[in-house]
Tab-separated table of C-alpha atoms in Angstrom:
chain	number	residue	atom	x	y	z
A	1	MET	CA	-27.833	14.526	13.734
A	2	THR	CA	-26.525	10.912	15.245
A	3	LEU	CA	-24.434	8.638	12.977
A	4	GLU	CA	-23.559	5.480	14.306
A	5	PHE	CA	-20.338	4.571	12.610
A	6	VAL	CA	-18.609	8.337	12.153
A	7	THR	CA	-18.022	11.139	14.836
A	8	LEU	CA	-17.734	14.780	14.100
A	9	ALA	CA	-16.116	17.033	16.960
A	10	PHE	CA	-14.980	20.680	16.935
A	11	ASP	CA	-12.221	21.820	18.881
A	12	GLY	CA	-12.627	25.452	18.052
A	13	PRO	CA	-12.000	26.292	14.204
A	14	VAL	CA	-10.739	22.654	13.768
A	15	ALA	CA	-13.397	19.716	12.844
A	16	LEU	CA	-12.153	15.867	13.993
A	17	VAL	CA	-14.024	13.503	11.660
A	18	THR	CA	-13.340	9.758	13.226
A	19	ILE	CA	-14.360	6.417	11.398
A	20	ASP	CA	-15.769	4.476	14.580
A	21	ARG	CA	-16.019	1.200	13.661
A	22	PRO	CA	-13.000	-0.307	15.523
A	23	LYS	CA	-14.511	-4.276	15.764
A	24	ALA	CA	-14.296	-3.849	11.922
A	25	LEU	CA	-10.793	-2.233	11.820
A	26	ASN	CA	-13.045	0.955	10.648
A	27	ALA	CA	-13.680	-0.914	7.257
A	28	LEU	CA	-15.794	1.070	4.864
A	29	ASN	CA	-19.106	-0.209	3.893
A	30	ALA	CA	-22.087	1.506	1.993
A	31	GLN	CA	-23.574	2.921	5.524
A	32	VAL	CA	-20.012	4.166	6.747
A	33	LEU	CA	-19.368	5.888	3.388
A	34	GLN	CA	-22.950	7.795	3.609
A	35	GLU	CA	-22.147	8.512	7.032
A	36	LEU	CA	-18.946	9.819	6.044
A	37	ASP	CA	-20.210	11.906	3.545
A	38	GLN	CA	-22.865	13.553	5.976
A	39	ALA	CA	-20.097	14.019	8.371
A	40	LEU	CA	-17.999	16.116	5.716
A	41	GLY	CA	-21.133	18.099	4.682
A	42	LEU	CA	-21.499	19.036	8.181
A	43	ALA	CA	-18.302	20.202	8.641
A	44	ALA	CA	-18.023	22.178	5.909
A	45	ALA	CA	-21.340	23.802	6.579
A	46	HIS	CA	-20.381	24.899	10.253
A	47	ALA	CA	-19.174	28.691	9.407
A	48	ASP	CA	-16.096	28.717	11.708
A	49	THR	CA	-14.436	25.771	10.549
A	50	ARG	CA	-10.887	26.305	9.056
A	51	ALA	CA	-9.040	22.806	8.788
A	52	LEU	CA	-10.023	18.969	9.357
A	53	ILE	CA	-8.349	16.258	10.810
A	54	LEU	CA	-9.714	12.776	9.775
A	55	THR	CA	-8.604	9.501	11.518
A	56	GLY	CA	-9.679	6.169	12.743
A	57	GLU	CA	-11.105	4.723	16.257
A	58	GLY	CA	-9.443	1.922	18.107
A	59	GLY	CA	-5.666	2.335	17.837
A	60	LYS	CA	-5.053	-0.371	15.035
A	61	ALA	CA	-6.413	1.226	12.061
A	62	PHE	CA	-7.147	4.495	10.346
A	63	VAL	CA	-9.226	2.560	7.734
A	64	ALA	CA	-8.606	-1.203	7.106
A	65	GLY	CA	-10.018	-0.929	3.629
A	66	ALA	CA	-13.460	-1.408	2.199
A	67	ASP	CA	-15.941	-4.176	3.757
A	68	ILE	CA	-14.767	-7.605	1.685
A	69	ALA	CA	-17.695	-9.175	3.698
A	70	GLU	CA	-20.394	-6.818	2.032
A	71	MET	CA	-18.237	-6.504	-1.528
A	72	ALA	CA	-18.200	-10.232	-1.840
A	73	GLN	CA	-21.539	-10.737	-3.570
A	74	TYR	CA	-21.655	-7.749	-5.230
A	75	THR	CA	-22.953	-7.832	-9.159
A	76	PRO	CA	-20.795	-5.643	-11.469
A	77	ALA	CA	-23.615	-2.953	-11.333
A	78	GLN	CA	-23.469	-3.126	-7.656
A	79	ALA	CA	-19.710	-2.585	-7.773
A	80	LEU	CA	-20.153	0.148	-9.790
A	81	ALA	CA	-22.438	1.634	-7.523
A	82	PHE	CA	-20.389	1.119	-4.658
A	83	SER	CA	-17.328	2.535	-6.671
A	84	ALA	CA	-19.580	5.774	-7.608
A	85	LYS	CA	-20.430	6.519	-3.808
A	86	GLY	CA	-16.653	6.147	-2.887
A	87	HIS	CA	-15.632	8.361	-5.633
A	88	GLN	CA	-18.434	10.951	-4.427
A	89	VAL	CA	-16.693	10.862	-0.843
A	90	MET	CA	-13.406	10.997	-2.002
A	91	ALA	CA	-14.234	14.153	-4.053
A	92	ARG	CA	-15.854	15.763	-1.385
A	93	LEU	CA	-13.363	15.442	1.089
A	94	GLU	CA	-10.616	16.712	-1.899
A	95	ALA	CA	-12.970	19.628	-2.649
A	96	LEU	CA	-13.463	20.820	0.917
A	97	PRO	CA	-12.516	24.709	0.945
A	98	PHE	CA	-10.007	24.256	3.942
A	99	PRO	CA	-7.289	22.028	4.310
A	100	THR	CA	-7.504	18.629	5.669
A	101	ILE	CA	-4.904	16.196	7.305
A	102	ALA	CA	-5.182	12.490	7.596
A	103	ALA	CA	-3.811	11.308	11.015
A	104	VAL	CA	-2.881	7.543	9.639
A	105	ASN	CA	-2.697	5.946	13.321
A	106	GLY	CA	-2.884	2.314	11.997
A	107	PHE	CA	-3.705	0.101	8.893
A	108	ALA	CA	-4.427	2.552	5.646
A	109	LEU	CA	-5.252	-0.395	2.912
A	110	GLY	CA	-7.394	-0.141	0.108
A	111	GLY	CA	-10.095	2.222	0.549
A	112	GLY	CA	-8.548	3.563	3.557
A	113	LEU	CA	-5.277	4.645	1.773
A	114	GLU	CA	-7.616	6.028	-0.832
A	115	LEU	CA	-9.327	8.264	1.673
A	116	ALA	CA	-5.685	9.296	3.300
A	117	LEU	CA	-4.762	9.946	-0.235
A	118	ALA	CA	-8.128	12.273	-0.438
A	119	CYS	CA	-6.618	14.630	2.459
A	120	ASP	CA	-4.089	17.372	1.440
A	121	LEU	CA	-1.857	16.298	3.984
A	122	LEU	CA	-0.732	12.721	5.843
A	123	TYR	CA	0.871	12.098	9.053
A	124	ALA	CA	1.618	8.887	10.094
A	125	SER	CA	1.793	7.056	13.470
A	126	GLU	CA	4.938	4.506	13.744
A	127	LYS	CA	2.510	1.688	13.797
A	128	ALA	CA	0.907	2.587	10.466
A	129	LYS	CA	0.946	0.189	7.474
A	130	LEU	CA	-0.071	1.616	3.971
A	131	GLY	CA	-1.154	-0.146	0.738
A	132	LEU	CA	-3.415	-1.060	-2.052
A	133	PRO	CA	-3.949	-4.624	-1.930
A	134	GLU	CA	-6.883	-5.090	-4.317
A	135	VAL	CA	-4.972	-7.113	-6.896
A	136	SER	CA	-4.546	-10.020	-4.206
A	137	LEU	CA	-8.444	-10.331	-4.354
A	138	ALA	CA	-8.771	-9.890	-7.975
A	139	VAL	CA	-9.624	-6.393	-8.250
A	140	ILE	CA	-8.357	-3.019	-8.458
A	141	PRO	CA	-8.647	-0.033	-6.314
A	142	GLY	CA	-12.118	1.809	-6.734
A	143	PHE	CA	-12.083	4.908	-5.160
A	144	GLY	CA	-9.669	6.798	-6.836
A	145	GLY	CA	-6.462	4.847	-5.478
A	146	THR	CA	-5.009	4.375	-8.973
A	147	GLN	CA	-4.719	7.897	-10.033
A	148	ARG	CA	-3.979	9.843	-6.433
A	149	LEU	CA	-1.321	7.512	-5.520
A	150	MET	CA	0.228	8.123	-9.035
A	151	ARG	CA	0.410	11.859	-8.712
A	152	ALA	CA	1.514	11.344	-5.086
A	153	VAL	CA	4.256	9.003	-5.712
A	154	GLY	CA	4.600	9.037	-9.221
A	155	LYS	CA	3.928	6.430	-11.681
A	156	LEU	CA	6.802	3.950	-11.201
A	157	ARG	CA	6.250	3.551	-7.344
A	158	ALA	CA	2.459	3.733	-7.715
A	159	ARG	CA	2.490	0.484	-9.959
A	160	GLU	CA	4.920	-1.340	-7.840
A	161	LEU	CA	2.403	-0.817	-4.974
A	162	ILE	CA	-0.441	-1.618	-6.749
A	163	PHE	CA	0.933	-4.541	-8.838
A	164	THR	CA	2.289	-6.136	-5.812
A	165	GLY	CA	-0.637	-5.331	-3.695
A	166	GLU	CA	2.024	-5.250	-0.384
A	167	ALA	CA	1.685	-2.940	2.301
A	168	ILE	CA	4.550	-0.561	3.306
A	169	ASP	CA	5.450	0.723	6.763
A	170	ALA	CA	5.372	4.612	7.728
A	171	ALA	CA	9.294	4.962	7.314
A	172	LYS	CA	8.888	3.811	3.911
A	173	ALA	CA	5.966	5.895	3.263
A	174	LYS	CA	7.901	8.962	4.407
A	175	GLU	CA	10.672	7.772	2.258
A	176	ILE	CA	8.952	7.963	-1.124
A	177	GLY	CA	6.854	10.962	0.035
A	178	LEU	CA	3.691	9.774	0.849
A	179	ALA	CA	3.678	10.732	4.171
A	180	LEU	CA	5.187	14.156	5.686
A	181	GLU	CA	6.490	12.703	9.320
A	182	VAL	CA	6.365	9.407	11.271
A	183	LEU	CA	5.534	10.220	14.535
A	184	PRO	CA	5.240	8.049	18.050
A	185	HIS	CA	1.798	6.416	18.188
A	186	ASP	CA	0.639	8.725	20.975
A	187	ALA	CA	2.091	11.920	19.456
A	188	LEU	CA	0.347	11.622	16.086
A	189	LEU	CA	-3.098	13.200	17.017
A	190	PRO	CA	-1.693	16.044	19.205
A	191	ARG	CA	0.851	16.969	16.404
A	192	CYS	CA	-2.105	17.289	13.382
A	193	LYS	CA	-4.107	19.143	16.002
A	194	GLU	CA	-0.998	21.534	16.451
A	195	ILE	CA	-0.502	21.809	12.786
A	196	ALA	CA	-4.527	22.371	12.171
A	197	HIS	CA	-4.584	24.837	14.705
A	198	THR	CA	-1.836	26.385	13.313
A	199	ILE	CA	-3.409	26.657	9.555
A	200	ALA	CA	-6.449	27.648	11.223
A	201	THR	CA	-4.898	31.251	12.052
A	202	ARG	CA	-4.135	31.667	8.373
A	203	GLY	CA	-6.370	33.680	5.854
A	204	PRO	CA	-9.022	31.389	5.214
A	205	LEU	CA	-10.089	32.716	1.756
A	206	ALA	CA	-6.268	32.359	0.866
A	207	LEU	CA	-6.013	28.886	2.033
A	208	SER	CA	-9.056	28.052	-0.016
A	209	GLN	CA	-7.623	29.656	-2.966
A	210	ALA	CA	-4.378	28.120	-2.612
A	211	LYS	CA	-5.942	24.683	-2.148
A	212	ARG	CA	-7.986	25.244	-5.394
A	213	VAL	CA	-5.154	26.357	-7.652
A	214	ILE	CA	-2.510	23.558	-6.213
A	215	GLU	CA	-5.172	21.195	-7.040
A	216	ALA	CA	-6.489	22.497	-10.750
A	217	GLY	CA	-2.740	23.479	-11.518
A	218	ALA	CA	-1.508	20.316	-11.098
A	219	ASP	CA	-2.750	18.915	-14.252
A	220	LEU	CA	-2.573	22.131	-16.448
A	221	PRO	CA	0.464	23.186	-18.568
A	222	LEU	CA	2.564	25.397	-16.449
A	223	LYS	CA	1.829	28.377	-18.325
A	224	ASP	CA	-1.855	28.104	-17.682
A	225	ALA	CA	-1.436	26.910	-14.040
A	226	ASN	CA	0.680	30.025	-13.538
A	227	GLU	CA	-2.465	32.377	-15.170
A	228	LEU	CA	-4.683	30.541	-12.679
A	229	GLU	CA	-2.293	31.490	-9.740
A	230	ARG	CA	-1.913	34.823	-11.085
A	231	GLN	CA	-6.047	35.259	-11.189
A	232	ALA	CA	-6.353	33.827	-7.779
A	233	PHE	CA	-3.594	36.145	-6.285
A	234	ALA	CA	-5.347	39.386	-7.486
A	235	LEU	CA	-8.827	38.247	-6.430
A	236	LEU	CA	-7.551	37.997	-2.991
A	237	PHE	CA	-6.777	41.663	-3.050
A	238	GLY	CA	-10.356	42.539	-3.336
A	239	THR	CA	-11.288	40.904	0.191
A	240	ASP	CA	-11.267	42.297	3.567
A	241	ASP	CA	-8.927	39.395	4.958
A	242	GLN	CA	-6.228	40.678	2.545
A	243	LYS	CA	-6.708	44.157	4.036
A	244	GLU	CA	-6.706	43.126	7.577
A	245	GLY	CA	-3.636	40.589	7.338
A	246	MET	CA	-1.379	43.268	5.586
A	247	ARG	CA	-2.521	45.970	8.077
A	248	ALA	CA	-1.924	43.576	11.247
A	249	PHE	CA	1.572	42.782	9.535
A	250	LEU	CA	2.530	46.461	9.377
A	251	GLU	CA	1.102	46.952	12.943
A	252	LYS	CA	3.029	44.177	14.342
A	253	ARG	CA	-0.167	42.140	15.695
A	254	LYS	CA	-2.247	39.331	15.401
A	255	ALA	CA	-4.365	39.377	12.263
A	256	ALA	CA	-8.274	38.787	13.248
A	257	PHE	CA	-9.384	37.045	9.615
A	258	LYS	CA	-13.643	36.967	9.389
A	259	ASN	CA	-13.285	35.012	5.924
A	260	LEU	CA	-14.458	37.979	3.884
């Protein structure tokens, strides 16, 4: 399948999805969202995928936001449909059965930050700028930003960023817990690949269950969340990978997981 603005490549068990619209700073329009949805589906359908990295082409932007030129003339009905498509893509990214990494290599504003927030891990270039500037355009984040940012950094910090619309640099993003590491620009993607390949050596069924339990448990009372963990822990003892993982540990060798 040929996509115009999104590329999908595989480095062994690691999928690399790149938003490739650098002349528009990788801005998200309806076509880009549709192609991203397709690329994520292809990555999920690839049986050997164990981790995914999402980044932007061109060196200046991860994703600079949604495409204002396209949105400017939207009616409320068109805005609702565009928001629904954005939410669909973010939910698909969030629900992938393997860990995902946002390699934020430049501007991640508006829809770009919302896209990064839908990933499991976020690493930033020292050149990155992150923010939700929608109120400066008299709208609000429409792809889940109000909710995911609040869950990532807390209500007070999310309110500050959303109400002011101001962007923060990578160092500030790390300080408030939005980014895990700040890296030299040229070191960002190699570091993300290193982390992804490390993840890819772990038990894929265990990773999938860990991701599911973390995400679902975050919105549950502690007692219910712990029960979710208990059930998932027990379930994994019925898998071939659990037997292989523990046998490999006892035999002091590298495990050969088969996602079974």
